[in-house]
Coordinates of C-alpha atoms and ligand atoms in Angstrom, one line a residue:
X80 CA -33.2 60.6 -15.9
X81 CA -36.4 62.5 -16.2
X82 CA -39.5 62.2 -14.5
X83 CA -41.0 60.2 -17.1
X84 CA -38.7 57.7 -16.6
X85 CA -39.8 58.5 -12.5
X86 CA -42.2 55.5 -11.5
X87 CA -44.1 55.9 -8.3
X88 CA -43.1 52.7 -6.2
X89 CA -46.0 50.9 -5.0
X90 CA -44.5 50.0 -1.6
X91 CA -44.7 51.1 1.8
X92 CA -41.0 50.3 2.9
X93 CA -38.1 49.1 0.1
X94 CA -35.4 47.2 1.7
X95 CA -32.4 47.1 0.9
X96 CA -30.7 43.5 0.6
X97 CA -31.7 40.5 0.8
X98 CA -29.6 38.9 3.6
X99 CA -30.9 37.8 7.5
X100 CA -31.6 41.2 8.7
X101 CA -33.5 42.3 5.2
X102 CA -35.6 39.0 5.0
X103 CA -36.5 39.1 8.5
X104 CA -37.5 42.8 8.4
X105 CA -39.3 42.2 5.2
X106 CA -41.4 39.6 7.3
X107 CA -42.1 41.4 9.9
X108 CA -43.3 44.3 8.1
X109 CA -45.5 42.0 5.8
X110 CA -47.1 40.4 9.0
X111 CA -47.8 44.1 9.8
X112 CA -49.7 44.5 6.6
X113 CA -47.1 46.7 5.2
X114 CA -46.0 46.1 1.5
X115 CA -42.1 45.6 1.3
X116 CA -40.4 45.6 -1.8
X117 CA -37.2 43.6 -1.2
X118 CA -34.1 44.6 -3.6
X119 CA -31.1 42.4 -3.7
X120 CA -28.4 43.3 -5.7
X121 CA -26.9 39.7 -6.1
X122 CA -28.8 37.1 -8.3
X123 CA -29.6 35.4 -5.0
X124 CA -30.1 35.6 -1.4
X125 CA -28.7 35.5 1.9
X126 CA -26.1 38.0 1.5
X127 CA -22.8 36.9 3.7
X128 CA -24.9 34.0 4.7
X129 CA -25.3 32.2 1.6
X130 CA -24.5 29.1 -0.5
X131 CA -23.5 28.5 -4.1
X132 CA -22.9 25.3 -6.6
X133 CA -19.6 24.5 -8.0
X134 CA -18.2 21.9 -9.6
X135 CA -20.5 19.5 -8.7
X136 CA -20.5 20.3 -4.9
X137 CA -22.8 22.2 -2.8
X138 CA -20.9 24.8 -0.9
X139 CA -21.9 27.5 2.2
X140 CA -20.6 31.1 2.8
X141 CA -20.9 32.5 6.3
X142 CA -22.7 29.9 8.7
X143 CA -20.0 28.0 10.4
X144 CA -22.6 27.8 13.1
X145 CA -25.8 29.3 14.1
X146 CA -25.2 31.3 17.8
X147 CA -28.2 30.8 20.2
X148 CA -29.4 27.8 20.5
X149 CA -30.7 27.5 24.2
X150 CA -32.9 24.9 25.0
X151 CA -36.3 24.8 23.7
X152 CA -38.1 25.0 26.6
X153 CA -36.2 28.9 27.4
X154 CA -39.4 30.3 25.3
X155 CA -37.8 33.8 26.5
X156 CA -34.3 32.4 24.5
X157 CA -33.8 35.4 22.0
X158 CA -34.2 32.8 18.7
X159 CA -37.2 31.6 19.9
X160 CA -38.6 34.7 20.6
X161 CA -37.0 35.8 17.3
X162 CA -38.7 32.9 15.0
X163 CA -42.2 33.6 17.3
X164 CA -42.2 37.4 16.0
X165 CA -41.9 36.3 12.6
X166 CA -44.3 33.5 12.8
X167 CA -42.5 30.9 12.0
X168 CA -42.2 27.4 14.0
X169 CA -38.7 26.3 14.9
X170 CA -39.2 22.8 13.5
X171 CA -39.5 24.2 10.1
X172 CA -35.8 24.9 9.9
X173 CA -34.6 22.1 12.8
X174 CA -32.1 23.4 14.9
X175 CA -28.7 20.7 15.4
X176 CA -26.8 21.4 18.6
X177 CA -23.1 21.5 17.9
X178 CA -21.6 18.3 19.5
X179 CA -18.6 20.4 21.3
X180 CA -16.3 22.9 20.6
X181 CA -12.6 24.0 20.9
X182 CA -10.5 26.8 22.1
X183 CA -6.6 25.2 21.8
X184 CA -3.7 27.5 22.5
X185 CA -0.3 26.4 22.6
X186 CA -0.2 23.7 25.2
X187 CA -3.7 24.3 26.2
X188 CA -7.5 23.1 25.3
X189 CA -10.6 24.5 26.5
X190 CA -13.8 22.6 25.4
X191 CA -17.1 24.2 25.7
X192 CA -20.9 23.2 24.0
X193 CA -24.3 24.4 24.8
X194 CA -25.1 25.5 27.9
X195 CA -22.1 27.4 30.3
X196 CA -21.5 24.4 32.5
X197 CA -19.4 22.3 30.3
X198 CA -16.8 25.4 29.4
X199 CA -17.2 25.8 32.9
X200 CA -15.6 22.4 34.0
X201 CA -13.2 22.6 31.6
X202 CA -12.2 25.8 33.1
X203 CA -12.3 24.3 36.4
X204 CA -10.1 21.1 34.7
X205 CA -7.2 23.7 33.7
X206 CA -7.1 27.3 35.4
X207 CA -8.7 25.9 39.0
X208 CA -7.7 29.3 40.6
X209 CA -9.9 31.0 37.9
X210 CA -13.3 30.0 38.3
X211 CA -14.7 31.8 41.1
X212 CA -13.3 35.0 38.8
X213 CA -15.2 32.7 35.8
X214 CA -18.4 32.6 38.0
X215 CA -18.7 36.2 38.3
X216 CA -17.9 36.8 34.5
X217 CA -21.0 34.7 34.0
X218 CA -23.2 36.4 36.2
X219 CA -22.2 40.1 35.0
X220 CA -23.6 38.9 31.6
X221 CA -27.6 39.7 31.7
X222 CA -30.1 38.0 29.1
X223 CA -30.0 39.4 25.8
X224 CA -33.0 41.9 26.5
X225 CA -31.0 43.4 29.3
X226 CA -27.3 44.2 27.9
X227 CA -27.0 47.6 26.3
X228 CA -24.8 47.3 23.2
X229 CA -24.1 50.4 23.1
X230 CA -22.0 50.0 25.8
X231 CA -18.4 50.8 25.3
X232 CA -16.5 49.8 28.1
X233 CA -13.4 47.4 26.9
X234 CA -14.0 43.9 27.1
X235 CA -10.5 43.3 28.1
X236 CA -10.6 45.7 31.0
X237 CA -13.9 44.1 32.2
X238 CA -12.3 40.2 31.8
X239 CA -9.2 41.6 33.7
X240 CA -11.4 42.9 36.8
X241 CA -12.5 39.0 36.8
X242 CA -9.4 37.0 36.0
X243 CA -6.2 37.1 36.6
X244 CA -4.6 34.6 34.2
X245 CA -4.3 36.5 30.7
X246 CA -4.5 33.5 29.2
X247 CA -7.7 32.5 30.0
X248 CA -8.5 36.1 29.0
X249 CA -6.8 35.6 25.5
X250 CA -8.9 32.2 25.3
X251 CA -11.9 33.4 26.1
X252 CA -12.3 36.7 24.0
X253 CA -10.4 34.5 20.9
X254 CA -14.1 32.8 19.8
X255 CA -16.1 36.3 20.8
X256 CA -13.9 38.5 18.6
X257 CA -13.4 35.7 15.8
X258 CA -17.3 36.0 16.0
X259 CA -18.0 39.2 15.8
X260 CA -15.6 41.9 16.8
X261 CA -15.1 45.1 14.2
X262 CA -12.6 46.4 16.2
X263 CA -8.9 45.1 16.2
X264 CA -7.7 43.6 19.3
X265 CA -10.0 44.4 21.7
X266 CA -14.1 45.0 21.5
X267 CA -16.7 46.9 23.2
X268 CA -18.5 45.0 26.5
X269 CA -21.7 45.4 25.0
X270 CA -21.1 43.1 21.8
X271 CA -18.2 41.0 24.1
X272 CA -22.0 40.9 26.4
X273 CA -23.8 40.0 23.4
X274 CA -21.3 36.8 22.0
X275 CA -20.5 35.3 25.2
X276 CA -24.2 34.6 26.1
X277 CA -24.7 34.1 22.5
X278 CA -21.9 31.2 21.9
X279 CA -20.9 30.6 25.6
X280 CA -23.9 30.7 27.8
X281 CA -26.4 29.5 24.9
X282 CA -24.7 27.5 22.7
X283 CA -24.5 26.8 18.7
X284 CA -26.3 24.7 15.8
X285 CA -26.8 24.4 12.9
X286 CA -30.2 24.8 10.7
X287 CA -31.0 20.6 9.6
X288 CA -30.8 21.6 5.8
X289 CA -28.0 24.2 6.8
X290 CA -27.9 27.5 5.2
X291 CA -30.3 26.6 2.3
X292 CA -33.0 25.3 4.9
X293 CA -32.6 28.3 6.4
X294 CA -33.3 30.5 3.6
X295 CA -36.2 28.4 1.8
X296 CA -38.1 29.2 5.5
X297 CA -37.4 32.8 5.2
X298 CA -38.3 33.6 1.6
X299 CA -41.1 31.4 1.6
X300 CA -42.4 33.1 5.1
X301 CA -41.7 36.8 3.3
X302 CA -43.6 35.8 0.1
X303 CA -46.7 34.5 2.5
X304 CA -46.5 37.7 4.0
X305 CA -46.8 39.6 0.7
X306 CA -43.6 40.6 0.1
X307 CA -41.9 41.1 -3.6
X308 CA -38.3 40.2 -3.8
X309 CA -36.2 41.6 -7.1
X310 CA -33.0 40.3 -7.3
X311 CA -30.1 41.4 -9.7
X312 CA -32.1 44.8 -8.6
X313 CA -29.4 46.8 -7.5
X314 CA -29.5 50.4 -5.9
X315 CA -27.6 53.1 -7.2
X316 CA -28.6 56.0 -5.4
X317 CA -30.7 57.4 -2.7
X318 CA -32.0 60.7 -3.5
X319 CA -32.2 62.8 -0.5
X320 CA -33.6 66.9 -0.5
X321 CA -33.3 68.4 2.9
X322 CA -33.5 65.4 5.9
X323 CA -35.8 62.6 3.6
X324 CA -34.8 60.0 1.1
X325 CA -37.3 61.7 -2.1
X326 CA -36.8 58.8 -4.7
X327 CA -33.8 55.6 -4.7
X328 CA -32.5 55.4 -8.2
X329 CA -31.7 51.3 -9.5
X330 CA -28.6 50.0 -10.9
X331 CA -30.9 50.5 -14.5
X332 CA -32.2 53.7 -13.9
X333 CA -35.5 53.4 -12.6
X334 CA -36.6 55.3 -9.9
X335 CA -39.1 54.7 -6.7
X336 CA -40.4 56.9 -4.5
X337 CA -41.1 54.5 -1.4
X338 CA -41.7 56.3 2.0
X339 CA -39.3 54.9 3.9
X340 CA -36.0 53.0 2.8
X341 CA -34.5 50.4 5.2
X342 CA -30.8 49.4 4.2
X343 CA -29.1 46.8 4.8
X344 CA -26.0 47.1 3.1
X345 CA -24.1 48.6 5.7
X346 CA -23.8 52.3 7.4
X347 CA -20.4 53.8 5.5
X348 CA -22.1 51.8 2.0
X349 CA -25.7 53.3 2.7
X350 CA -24.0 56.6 3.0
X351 CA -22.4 56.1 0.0
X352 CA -25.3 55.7 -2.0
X353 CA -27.0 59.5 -1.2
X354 CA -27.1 62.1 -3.5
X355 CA -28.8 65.4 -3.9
X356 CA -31.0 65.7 -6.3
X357 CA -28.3 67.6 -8.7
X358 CA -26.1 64.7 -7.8
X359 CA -24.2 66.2 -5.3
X360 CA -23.0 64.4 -2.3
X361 CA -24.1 65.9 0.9
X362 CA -22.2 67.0 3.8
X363 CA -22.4 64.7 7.0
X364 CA -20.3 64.8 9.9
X365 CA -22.2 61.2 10.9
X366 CA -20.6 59.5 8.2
X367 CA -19.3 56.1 9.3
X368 CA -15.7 54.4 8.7
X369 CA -15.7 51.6 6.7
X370 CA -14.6 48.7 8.4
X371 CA -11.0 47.1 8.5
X372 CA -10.8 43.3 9.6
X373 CA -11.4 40.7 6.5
X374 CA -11.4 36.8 6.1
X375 CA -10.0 34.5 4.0
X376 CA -12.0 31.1 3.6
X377 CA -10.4 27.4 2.7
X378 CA -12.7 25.2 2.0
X379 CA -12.2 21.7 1.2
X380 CA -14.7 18.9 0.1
X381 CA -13.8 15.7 1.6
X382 CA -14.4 12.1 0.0
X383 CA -14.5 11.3 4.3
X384 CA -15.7 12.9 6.9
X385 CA -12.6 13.9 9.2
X386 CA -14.9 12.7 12.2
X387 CA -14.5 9.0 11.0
X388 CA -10.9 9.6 11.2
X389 CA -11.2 10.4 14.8
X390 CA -12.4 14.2 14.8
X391 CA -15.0 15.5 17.6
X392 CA -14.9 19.1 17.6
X393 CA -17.4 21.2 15.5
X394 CA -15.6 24.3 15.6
X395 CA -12.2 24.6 17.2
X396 CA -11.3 28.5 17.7
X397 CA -7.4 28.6 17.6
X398 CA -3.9 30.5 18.2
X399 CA -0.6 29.7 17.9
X400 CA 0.5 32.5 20.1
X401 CA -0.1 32.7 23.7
X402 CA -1.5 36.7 23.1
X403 CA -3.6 36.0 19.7
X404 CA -3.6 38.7 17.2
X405 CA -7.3 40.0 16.2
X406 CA -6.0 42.4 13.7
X407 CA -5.2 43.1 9.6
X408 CA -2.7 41.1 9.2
X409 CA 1.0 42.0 7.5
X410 CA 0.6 39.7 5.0
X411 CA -2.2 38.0 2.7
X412 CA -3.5 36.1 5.7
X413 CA -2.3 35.9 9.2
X414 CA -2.4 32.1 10.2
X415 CA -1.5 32.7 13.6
X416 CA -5.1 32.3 14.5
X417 CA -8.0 31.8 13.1
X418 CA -11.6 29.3 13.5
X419 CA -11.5 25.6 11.9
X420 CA -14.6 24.5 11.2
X421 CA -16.5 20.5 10.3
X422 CA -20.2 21.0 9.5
X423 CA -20.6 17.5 9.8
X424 CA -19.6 17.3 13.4
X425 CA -22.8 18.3 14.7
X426 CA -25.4 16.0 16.6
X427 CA -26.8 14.7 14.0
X428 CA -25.3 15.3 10.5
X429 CA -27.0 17.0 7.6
X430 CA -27.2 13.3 5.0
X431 CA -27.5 16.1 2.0
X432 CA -23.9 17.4 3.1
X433 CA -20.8 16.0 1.9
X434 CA -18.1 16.2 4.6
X435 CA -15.9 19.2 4.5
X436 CA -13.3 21.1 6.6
X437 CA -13.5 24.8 6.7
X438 CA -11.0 27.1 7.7
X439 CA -11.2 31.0 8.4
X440 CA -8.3 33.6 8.8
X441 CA -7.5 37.4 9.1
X442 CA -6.9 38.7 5.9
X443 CA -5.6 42.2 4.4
X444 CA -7.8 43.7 1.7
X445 CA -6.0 46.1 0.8
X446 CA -3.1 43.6 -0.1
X447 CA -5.2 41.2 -1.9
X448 CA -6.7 44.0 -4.1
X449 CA -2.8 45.1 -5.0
X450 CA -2.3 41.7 -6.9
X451 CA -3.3 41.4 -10.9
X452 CA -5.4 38.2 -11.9
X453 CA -2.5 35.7 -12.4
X454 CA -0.9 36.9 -9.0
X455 CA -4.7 37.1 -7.3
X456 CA -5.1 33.5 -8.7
X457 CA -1.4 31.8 -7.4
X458 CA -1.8 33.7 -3.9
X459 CA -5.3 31.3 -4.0
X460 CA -3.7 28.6 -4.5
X461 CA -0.8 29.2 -1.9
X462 CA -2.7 30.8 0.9
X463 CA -4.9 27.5 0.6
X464 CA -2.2 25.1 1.1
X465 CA -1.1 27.2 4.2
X466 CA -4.8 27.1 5.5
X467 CA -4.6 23.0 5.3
X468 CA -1.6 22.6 7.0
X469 CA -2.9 25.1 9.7
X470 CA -6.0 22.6 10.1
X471 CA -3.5 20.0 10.1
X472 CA -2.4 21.6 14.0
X473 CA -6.0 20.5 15.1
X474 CA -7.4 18.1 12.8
X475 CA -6.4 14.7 11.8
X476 CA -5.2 14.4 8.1
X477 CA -7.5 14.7 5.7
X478 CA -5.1 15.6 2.8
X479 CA -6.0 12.1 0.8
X480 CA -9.3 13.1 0.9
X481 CA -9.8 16.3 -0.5
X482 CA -12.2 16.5 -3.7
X483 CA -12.5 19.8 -4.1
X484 CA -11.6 23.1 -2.8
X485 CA -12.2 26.9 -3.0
X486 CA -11.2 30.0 -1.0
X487 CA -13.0 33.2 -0.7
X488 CA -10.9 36.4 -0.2
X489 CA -11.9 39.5 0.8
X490 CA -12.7 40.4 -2.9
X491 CA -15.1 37.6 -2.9
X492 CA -17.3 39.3 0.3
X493 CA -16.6 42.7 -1.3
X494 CA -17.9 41.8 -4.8
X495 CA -20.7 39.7 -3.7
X496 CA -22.3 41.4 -0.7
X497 CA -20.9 44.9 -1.6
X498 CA -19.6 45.6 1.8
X499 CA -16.6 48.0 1.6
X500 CA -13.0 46.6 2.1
X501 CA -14.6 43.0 2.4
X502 CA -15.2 43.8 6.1
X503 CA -17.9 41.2 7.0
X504 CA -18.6 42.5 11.0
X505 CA -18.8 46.1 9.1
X506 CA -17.9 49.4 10.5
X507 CA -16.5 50.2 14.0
X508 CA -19.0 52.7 14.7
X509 CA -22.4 50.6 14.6
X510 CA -25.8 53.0 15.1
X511 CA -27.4 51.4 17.8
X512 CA -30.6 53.4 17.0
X513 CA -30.8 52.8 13.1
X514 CA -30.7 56.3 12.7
X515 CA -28.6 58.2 10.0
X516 CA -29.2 62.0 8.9
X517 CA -32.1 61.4 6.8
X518 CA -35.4 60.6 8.8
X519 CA -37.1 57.7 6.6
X520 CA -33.8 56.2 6.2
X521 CA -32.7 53.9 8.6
X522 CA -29.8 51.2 9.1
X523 CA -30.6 47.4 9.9
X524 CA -28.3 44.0 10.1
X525 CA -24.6 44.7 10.8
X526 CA -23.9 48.2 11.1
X527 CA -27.0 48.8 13.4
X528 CA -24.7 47.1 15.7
X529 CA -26.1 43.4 15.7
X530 CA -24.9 40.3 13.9
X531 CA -24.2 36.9 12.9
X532 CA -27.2 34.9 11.6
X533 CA -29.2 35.3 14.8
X534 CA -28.3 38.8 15.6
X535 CA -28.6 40.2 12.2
X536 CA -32.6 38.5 12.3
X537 CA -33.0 40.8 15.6
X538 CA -31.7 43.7 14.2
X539 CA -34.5 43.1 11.2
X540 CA -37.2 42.6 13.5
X541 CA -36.3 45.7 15.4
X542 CA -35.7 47.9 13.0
X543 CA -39.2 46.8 11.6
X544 CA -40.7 48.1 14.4
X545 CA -38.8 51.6 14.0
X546 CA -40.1 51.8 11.0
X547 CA -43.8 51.0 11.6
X548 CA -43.9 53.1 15.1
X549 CA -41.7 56.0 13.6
X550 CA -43.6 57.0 11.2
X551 CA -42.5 60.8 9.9
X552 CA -45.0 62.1 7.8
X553 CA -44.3 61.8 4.1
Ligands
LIG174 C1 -16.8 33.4 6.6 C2 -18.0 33.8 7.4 C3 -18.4 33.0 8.5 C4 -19.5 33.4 9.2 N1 -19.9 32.5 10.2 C5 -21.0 32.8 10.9 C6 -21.4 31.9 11.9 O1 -20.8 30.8 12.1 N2 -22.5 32.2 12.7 C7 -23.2 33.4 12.5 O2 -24.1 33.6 13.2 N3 -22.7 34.3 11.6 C8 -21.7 34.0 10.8 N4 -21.3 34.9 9.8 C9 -21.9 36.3 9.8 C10 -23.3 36.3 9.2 O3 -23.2 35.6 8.0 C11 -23.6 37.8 9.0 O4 -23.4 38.5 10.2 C12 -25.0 38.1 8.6 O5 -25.4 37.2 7.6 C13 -25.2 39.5 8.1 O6 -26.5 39.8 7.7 P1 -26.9 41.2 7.2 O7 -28.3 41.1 6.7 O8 -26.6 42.2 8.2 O9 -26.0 41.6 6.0 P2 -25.7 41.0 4.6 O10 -25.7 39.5 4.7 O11 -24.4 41.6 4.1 O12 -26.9 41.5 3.7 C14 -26.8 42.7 3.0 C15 -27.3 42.4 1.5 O13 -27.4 43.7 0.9 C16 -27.1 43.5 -0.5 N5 -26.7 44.8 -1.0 C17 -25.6 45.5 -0.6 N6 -25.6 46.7 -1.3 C18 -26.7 46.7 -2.1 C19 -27.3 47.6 -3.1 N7 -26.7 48.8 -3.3 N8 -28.4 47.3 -3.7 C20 -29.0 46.1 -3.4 N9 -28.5 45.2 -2.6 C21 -27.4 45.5 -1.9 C22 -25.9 42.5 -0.4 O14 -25.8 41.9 -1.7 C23 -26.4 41.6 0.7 O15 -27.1 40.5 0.2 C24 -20.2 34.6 9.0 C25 -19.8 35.4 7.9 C26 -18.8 35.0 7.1 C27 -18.4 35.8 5.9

């Protein structure tokens, strides 16, 4: 490289990725008159919320189901306020309510949908003795503005104070942590704080033209705002001289000088990426750990929708064991527990989609990256069959009736989103602040310590504003 080859980058903020915390950043920052350049690495969008075409079928990664969906008149509800700050009207993407969901242990069903009183009766239905403890969970959960998630009190310890039946404790955390926890077994109150009023007290949908829907209203909103996308646009490096980002190399060797950088690719992968100028890495004691818990993903395309074979629950969040395991697993998968999901059980059903059943477990990266490409392909084929006859525990059989399948592994997440060790909630030590060593570089999405679809669109919007109040001077 030499500073011919140098271009000066005609943007106010680059951005990097383009999933749910990049576009709504990008948006933001365009309605702010900023000009965004938007580089995705992939050769489309959405990142770990995305969709893709394959033999004929349309099929979605990530959204099982979108996370708070209060009603529409809660104008303070953090998606509306969300979808007001980046201009864009909730009808244009259509949000479904989920028709009800499922926590089943062994012997034992809680059933829960939007809005806290219907988990609450079941609640009442099964552990009677537990719901004045229930009652008080509920009310220690403030609205979203209020909870600091940086707070890293142990959501187990908190549910214990509350309720004395560790079941109901193993039930209840088993949807938050399948949802969101980076942390094995147990996960800090202020994400537990986060989930419960996102899935429990709120409830979940799903966008009316699911994840593509979704994404056509984004990029079309960014582009309106100005904003340039490149996709198969890569970034190498991030080329850093004392405590700035000075230029960000791309995967072909041009370089940018933007003033500020905003990544999205997670913290211990954004760190990855800086360099000194002589190419030298530098020395940071804020470094963050990659992350450790991955997923394995069945999915099969049905010629029926299981729901015409008797099936009511959108999302049924399950273990086998009466203490689940939210950890790597010691094997390719661990199908002890794990989230089974029908996108056509919602309200009213996408007619675009075809009916599928989806099933997500724990999975071990490091395991699945050990096997050559004959072994990598039979374990695909195995671990799916064990994935359908898990669904099989708690839905009715659909086995004459699948048209086509797939399974993601954690290769898949790691090869297509770039997050290390295929850990889709990212690291366990999120930056609440966005910060990292290097002033006009900060963190947004996952590793700035909020996700799923709805969180990772927060973090975008807030990070925005760090970056258009925090301005250090170039
Ligand atoms: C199986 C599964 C099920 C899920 N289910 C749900 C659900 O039901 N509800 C829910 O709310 N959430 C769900 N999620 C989580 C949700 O999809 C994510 O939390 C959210 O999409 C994260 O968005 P993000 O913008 O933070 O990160 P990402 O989506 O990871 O975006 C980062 C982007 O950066 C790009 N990138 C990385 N490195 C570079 C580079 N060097 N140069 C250029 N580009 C780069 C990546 O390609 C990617 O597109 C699920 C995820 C998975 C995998």
């Amino acid at each position: 490289m030499n500073d011919r080859q140098a271009i000066s980058a005609d943007c106010d903020v680059l951005i990097i990725g383009a999933g749910l915390s990049g576009l709504a950043a990008g948006i933001r920052l365009g309605l702010f008159g900023k000009r965004v350049l938007l580089c995705e690495r992939h050769y489309t969008i959405g990142g770990l919320n995305s969709f893709y075409r394959r033999n004929g079928h349309d099929y979605e990664v990530g959204l099982h189901a979108m996370t708070n969906i209060a009603p529409r008149e809660d104008r303070g509800a953090v998606l509306y306020r969300t979808l007001r700050q980046l201009e864009i009207d909730p009808d244009a993407i259509g949000f479904v309510p989920q028709r009800q969901s499922a926590i089943a242990f062994p012997g034992i069903r809680l059933t829960f949908g939007n809005g806290i009183d219907r988990l609450r009766s079941s609640i009442a239905e099964t552990f009677p003795d537990q719901v004045a403890g229930f009652d008080r969970v509920v009310a220690s959960i403030p609205r979203l503005k209020g909870i600091d998630a940086a707070d890293s009190r142990s959501a187990r310890e908190f549910l214990a104070e509350h309720l004395s039946n560790p079941l109901l404790r193993e039930m209840l955390l088993c949807p938050l942590m399948y949802y969101g926890a980076a942390t094995p077994d147990d996960m800090p109150f202020g994400q537990f704080a986060i989930l419960f009023r996102s899935i429990f007290i709120e409830g979940m949908g799903r966008p009316a033209r699911g994840v593509r829907g979704l994404l056509k209203v984004l990029i079309e909103k960014f582009r309106e705002t100005g904003g340039t996308l490149r996709l198969r646009c890569g970034i190498k490096s991030l080329i850093v001289e004392n405590d700035r980002v000075v230029a960000v190399e791309l995967d072909d060797g041009t370089r940018l000088r933007p003033r500020k950088v905003l990544s999205s690719a997670g913290g211990p992968e954004t760190f990855a990426l800086v360099r000194a100028a002589d190419g030298a890495v530098p020395q940071t004691s804020a470094r963050p750990r990659p992350g450790a818990l991955s997923f394995c993903e069945a999915i099969a395309v049905l010629n029926r929708s299981v729901c015409e074979l008797g099936h009511k629950d959108t999302i049924v969040f399950f273990s086998r064991d009466e203490r689940f395991a939210y950890r790597s697993p010691d094997g390719l998968i661990g199908s002890r527990s794990g989230v089974v999901c029908v996108p056509d059980a919602f309200e009213q059903p996408d007619p675009r989609l075809e009916p599928m059943v989806r099933v997500t477990a724990l999975a071990d990266y490091d395991r699945w990256a050990a096997l050559d490409e004959a072994a990598y392909r039979r374990a695909k084929e195995e671990v799916f069959s064990q994935l359908m006859e898990v669904a099989s525990l708690y839905v009715p059989d659909f086995s004459d009736h699948v048209i086509d399948r797939d399974l993601f592994t954690p290769l898949t997440i790691t090869r297509y989103t770039g997050r290390m060790q295929g850990a889709v909630y990212g690291s366990p030590d999120k930056r609440h602040d966005g910060a990292t060593p290097w002033r006009n570089l900060l963190l947004c999405g996952t590793d700035q310590g909020y996700l799923g679809i709805v969180g990772s669109m927060v973090s975008g919007v807030a990070m925005a504003a760090r970056c258009l109040v925090d301005e250090p001077s170039p």
